[in-house]
Tab-separated table of C-alpha atoms in Angstrom:
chain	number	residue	atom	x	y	z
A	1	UNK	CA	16.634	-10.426	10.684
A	2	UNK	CA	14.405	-13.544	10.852
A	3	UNK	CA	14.541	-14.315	14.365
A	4	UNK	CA	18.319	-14.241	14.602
A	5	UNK	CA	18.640	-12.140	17.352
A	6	UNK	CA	16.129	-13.605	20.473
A	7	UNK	CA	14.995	-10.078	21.509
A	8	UNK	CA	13.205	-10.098	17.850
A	9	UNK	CA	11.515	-13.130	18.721
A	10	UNK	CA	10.223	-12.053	21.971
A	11	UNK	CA	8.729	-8.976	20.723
A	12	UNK	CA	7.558	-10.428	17.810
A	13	UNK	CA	5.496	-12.859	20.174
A	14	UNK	CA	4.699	-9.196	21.950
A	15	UNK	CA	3.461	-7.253	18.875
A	16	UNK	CA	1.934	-10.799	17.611
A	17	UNK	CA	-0.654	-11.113	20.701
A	18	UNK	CA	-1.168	-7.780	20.574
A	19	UNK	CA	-2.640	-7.963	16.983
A	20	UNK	CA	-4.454	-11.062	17.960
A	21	UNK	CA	-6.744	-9.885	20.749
A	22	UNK	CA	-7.508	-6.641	18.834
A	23	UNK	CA	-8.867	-8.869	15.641
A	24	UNK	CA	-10.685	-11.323	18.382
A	25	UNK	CA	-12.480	-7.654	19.835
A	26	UNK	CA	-12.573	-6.234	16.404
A	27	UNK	CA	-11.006	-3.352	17.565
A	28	UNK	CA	-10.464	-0.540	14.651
A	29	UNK	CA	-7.542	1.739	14.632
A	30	UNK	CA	-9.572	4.759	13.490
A	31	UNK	CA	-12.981	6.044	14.156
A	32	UNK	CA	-14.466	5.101	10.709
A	33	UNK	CA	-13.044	3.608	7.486
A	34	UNK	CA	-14.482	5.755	4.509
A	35	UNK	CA	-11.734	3.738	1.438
A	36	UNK	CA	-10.334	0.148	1.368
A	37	UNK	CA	-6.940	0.969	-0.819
A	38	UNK	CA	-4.723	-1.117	-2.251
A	39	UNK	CA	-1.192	0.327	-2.373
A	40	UNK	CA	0.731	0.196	-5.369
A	41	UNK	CA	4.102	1.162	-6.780
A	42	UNK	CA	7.384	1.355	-5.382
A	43	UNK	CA	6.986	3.639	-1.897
A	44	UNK	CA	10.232	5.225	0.122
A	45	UNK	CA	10.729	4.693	3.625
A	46	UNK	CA	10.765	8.175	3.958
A	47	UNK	CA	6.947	8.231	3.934
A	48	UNK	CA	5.569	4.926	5.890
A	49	UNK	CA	4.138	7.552	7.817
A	50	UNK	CA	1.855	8.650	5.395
A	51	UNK	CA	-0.223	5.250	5.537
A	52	UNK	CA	-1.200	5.713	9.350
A	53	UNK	CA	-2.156	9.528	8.203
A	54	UNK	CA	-4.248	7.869	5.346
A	55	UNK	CA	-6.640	6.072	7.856
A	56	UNK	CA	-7.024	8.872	10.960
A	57	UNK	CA	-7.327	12.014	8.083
A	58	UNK	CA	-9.245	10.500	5.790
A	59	UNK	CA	-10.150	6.915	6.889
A	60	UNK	CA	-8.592	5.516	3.616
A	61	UNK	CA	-7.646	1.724	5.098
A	62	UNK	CA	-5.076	0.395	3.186
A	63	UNK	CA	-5.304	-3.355	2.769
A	64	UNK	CA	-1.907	-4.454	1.025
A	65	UNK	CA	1.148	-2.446	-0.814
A	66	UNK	CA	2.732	-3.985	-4.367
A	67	UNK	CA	5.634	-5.108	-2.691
A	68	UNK	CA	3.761	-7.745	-0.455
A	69	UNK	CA	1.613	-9.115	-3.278
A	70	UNK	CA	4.358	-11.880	-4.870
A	71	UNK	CA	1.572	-14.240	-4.089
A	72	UNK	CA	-1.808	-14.781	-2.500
A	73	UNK	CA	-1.473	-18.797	-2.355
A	74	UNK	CA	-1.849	-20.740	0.521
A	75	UNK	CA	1.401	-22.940	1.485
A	76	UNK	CA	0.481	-26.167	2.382
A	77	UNK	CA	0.327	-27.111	6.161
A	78	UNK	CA	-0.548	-30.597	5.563
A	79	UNK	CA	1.426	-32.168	3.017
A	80	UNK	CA	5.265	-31.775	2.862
A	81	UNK	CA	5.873	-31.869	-0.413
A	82	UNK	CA	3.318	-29.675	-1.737
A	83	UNK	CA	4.775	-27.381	1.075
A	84	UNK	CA	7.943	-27.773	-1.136
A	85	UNK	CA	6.369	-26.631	-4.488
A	86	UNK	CA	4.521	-23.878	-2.805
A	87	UNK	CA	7.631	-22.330	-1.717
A	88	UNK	CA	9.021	-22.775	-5.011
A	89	UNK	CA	6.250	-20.887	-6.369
A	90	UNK	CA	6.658	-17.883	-3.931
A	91	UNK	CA	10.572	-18.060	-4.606
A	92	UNK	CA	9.481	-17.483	-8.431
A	93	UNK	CA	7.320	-14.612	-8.059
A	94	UNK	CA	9.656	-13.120	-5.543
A	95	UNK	CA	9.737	-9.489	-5.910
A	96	UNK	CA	12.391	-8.472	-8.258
A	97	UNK	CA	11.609	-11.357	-10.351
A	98	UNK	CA	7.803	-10.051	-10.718
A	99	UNK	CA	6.871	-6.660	-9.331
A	100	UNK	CA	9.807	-4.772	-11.077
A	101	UNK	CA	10.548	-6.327	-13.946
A	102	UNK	CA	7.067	-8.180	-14.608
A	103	UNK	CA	5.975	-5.242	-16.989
A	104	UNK	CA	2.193	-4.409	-18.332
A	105	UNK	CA	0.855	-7.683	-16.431
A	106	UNK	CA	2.008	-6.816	-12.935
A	107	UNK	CA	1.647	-3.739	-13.274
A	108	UNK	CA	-1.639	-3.397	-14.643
A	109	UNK	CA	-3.543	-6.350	-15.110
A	110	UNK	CA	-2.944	-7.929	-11.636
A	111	UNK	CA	-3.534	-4.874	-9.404
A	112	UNK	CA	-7.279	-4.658	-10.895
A	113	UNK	CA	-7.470	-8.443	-10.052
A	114	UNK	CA	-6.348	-7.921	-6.785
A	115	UNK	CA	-8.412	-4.823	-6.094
A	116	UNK	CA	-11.687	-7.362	-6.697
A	117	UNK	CA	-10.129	-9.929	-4.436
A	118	UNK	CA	-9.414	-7.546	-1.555
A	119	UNK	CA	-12.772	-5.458	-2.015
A	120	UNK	CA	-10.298	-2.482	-2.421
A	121	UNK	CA	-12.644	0.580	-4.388
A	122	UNK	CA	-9.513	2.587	-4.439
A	123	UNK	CA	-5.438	2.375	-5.384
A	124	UNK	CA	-2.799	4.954	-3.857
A	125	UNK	CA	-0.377	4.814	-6.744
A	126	UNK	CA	2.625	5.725	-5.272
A	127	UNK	CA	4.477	7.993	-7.970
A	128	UNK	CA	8.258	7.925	-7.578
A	129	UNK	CA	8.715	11.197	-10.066
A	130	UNK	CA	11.922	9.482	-11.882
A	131	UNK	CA	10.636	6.275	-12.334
A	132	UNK	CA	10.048	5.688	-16.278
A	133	UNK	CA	7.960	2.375	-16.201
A	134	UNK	CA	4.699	3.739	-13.805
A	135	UNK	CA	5.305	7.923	-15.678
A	136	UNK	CA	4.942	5.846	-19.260
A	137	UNK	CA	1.769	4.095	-18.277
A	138	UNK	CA	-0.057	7.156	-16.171
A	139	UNK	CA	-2.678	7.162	-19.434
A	140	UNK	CA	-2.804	3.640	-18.850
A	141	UNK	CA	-3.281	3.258	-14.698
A	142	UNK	CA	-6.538	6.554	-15.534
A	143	UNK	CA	-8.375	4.505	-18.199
A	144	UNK	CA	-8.052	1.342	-16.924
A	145	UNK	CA	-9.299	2.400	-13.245
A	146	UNK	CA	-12.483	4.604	-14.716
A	147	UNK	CA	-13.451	1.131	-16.531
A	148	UNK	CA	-13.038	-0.791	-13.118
A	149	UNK	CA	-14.945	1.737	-11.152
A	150	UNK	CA	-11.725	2.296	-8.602
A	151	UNK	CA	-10.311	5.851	-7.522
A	152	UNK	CA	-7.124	6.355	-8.038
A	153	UNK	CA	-5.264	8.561	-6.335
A	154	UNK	CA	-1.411	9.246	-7.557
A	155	UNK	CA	0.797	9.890	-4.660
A	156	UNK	CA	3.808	11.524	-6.175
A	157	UNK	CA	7.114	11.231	-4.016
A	158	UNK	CA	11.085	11.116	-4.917
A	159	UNK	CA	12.385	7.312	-3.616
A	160	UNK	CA	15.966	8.355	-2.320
A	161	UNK	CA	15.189	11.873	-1.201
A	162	UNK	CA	12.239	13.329	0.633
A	163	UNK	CA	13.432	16.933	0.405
A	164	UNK	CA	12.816	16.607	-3.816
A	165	UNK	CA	9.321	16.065	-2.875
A	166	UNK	CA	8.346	17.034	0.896
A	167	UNK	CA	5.609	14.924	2.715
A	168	UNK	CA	3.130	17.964	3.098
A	169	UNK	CA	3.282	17.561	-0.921
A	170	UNK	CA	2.296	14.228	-0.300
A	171	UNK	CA	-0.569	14.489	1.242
A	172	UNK	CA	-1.551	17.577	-0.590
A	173	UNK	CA	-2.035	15.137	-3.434
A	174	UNK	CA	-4.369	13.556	-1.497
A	175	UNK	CA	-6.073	16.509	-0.052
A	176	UNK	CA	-7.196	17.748	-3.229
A	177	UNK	CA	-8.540	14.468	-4.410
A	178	UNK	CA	-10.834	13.774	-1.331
A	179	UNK	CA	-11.682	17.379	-1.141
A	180	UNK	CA	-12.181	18.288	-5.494
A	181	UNK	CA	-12.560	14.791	-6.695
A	182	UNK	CA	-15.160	13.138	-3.777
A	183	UNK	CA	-16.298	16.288	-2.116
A	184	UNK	CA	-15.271	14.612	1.437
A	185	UNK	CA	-14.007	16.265	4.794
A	186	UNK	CA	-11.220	14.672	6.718
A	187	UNK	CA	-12.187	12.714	9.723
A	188	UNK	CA	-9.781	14.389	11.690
A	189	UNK	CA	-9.377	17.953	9.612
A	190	UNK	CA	-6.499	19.091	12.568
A	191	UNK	CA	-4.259	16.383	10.267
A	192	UNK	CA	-4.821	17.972	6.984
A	193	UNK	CA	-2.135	20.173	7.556
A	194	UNK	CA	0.580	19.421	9.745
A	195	UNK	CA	4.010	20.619	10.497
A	196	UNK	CA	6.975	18.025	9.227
A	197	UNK	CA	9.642	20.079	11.521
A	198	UNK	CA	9.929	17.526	14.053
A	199	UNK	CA	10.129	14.551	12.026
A	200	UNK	CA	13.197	12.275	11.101
């Protein structure tokens, strides 16, 4: 809503400070941090919750989702008219110009360059089961992380519905890597399993 309404700007100020002192105390949100992740595809709103399960079952942090990453340059604060260009340059790799339709680079090539520039030693690949572009490179996102040394972890999910693929599927997908794949326990193993019911 960018600020339009001034009760958004007030407890954006709120949320804002709040963020602030934590960083200045270092303050983690979970007990331990096992994972940096990077999180990539296209995820459904259905599921945001599954990030803030990621850190307090598993203590998988993730660092950034695909849809954020249009750009890791700096705008100018200093000079005007770079200012200028630098927005340009964001308004070019805006996210349907790049992230959707940007093919084998942006799909491939750039999330291995930003897994080295965020220290990120695994992806959650969100699978939405009828996309065709991330189902036709699978073979592609498996070779390509064993040669980078990253875990990858495919997170299969339906976009527009979350009764095609239920989030205790979700997570089961996860489960089974930690547990088969990296022979970890959960942090918290009372999450591992939990009842949906009273969700929305």
């Amino acid at each position: 809503i960018c600020g339009k309404v001034p009760e958004f700007v007030e407890a954006d100020r709120k949320i804002s400070a709040l963020a602030e002192a934590a960083y200045k105390k270092k303050t983690t949100v979970v007990k331990e941090y096992r994972h940096r992740a990077i999180i990539w595809g296209v995820q459904s709103h259905f599921y945001f919750d599954f990030l803030i399960w990621l850190q307090n079952c598993w203590g998988i942090l993730p660092l950034v989702d695909m849809l954020s990453l249009v750009s890791t340059k700096m705008i100018s604060e200093d000079d005007p008219e770079q200012a200028i260009y630098d927005m340009a340059h964001l308004y070019e790799n805006m996210i349907m110009r790049n992230r959707t339709h940007g093919g084998y680079k942006v799909l491939l090539d750039e999330l291995w360059e930003f897994c080295e520039e965020f220290r990120a030693d695994t992806v959650i690949l969100w699978e939405h089961m009828s996309c065709k572009a991330l189902d036709g490179m699978h073979g592609l996102f498996e070779e390509q992380a064993r040669e980078h040394g990253i875990r990858l972890i495919w997170a299969v999910h339906d976009l527009m519905d979350p009764r095609v693929v239920p989030r205790a599927s979700l997570r089961q997908d996860v489960n089974r890597y930690m547990r088969s794949v990296l022979r970890e326990e959960p942090l918290d193993p009372s999450l591992e399993e939990i009842d949906d019911a009273s969700s929305w």
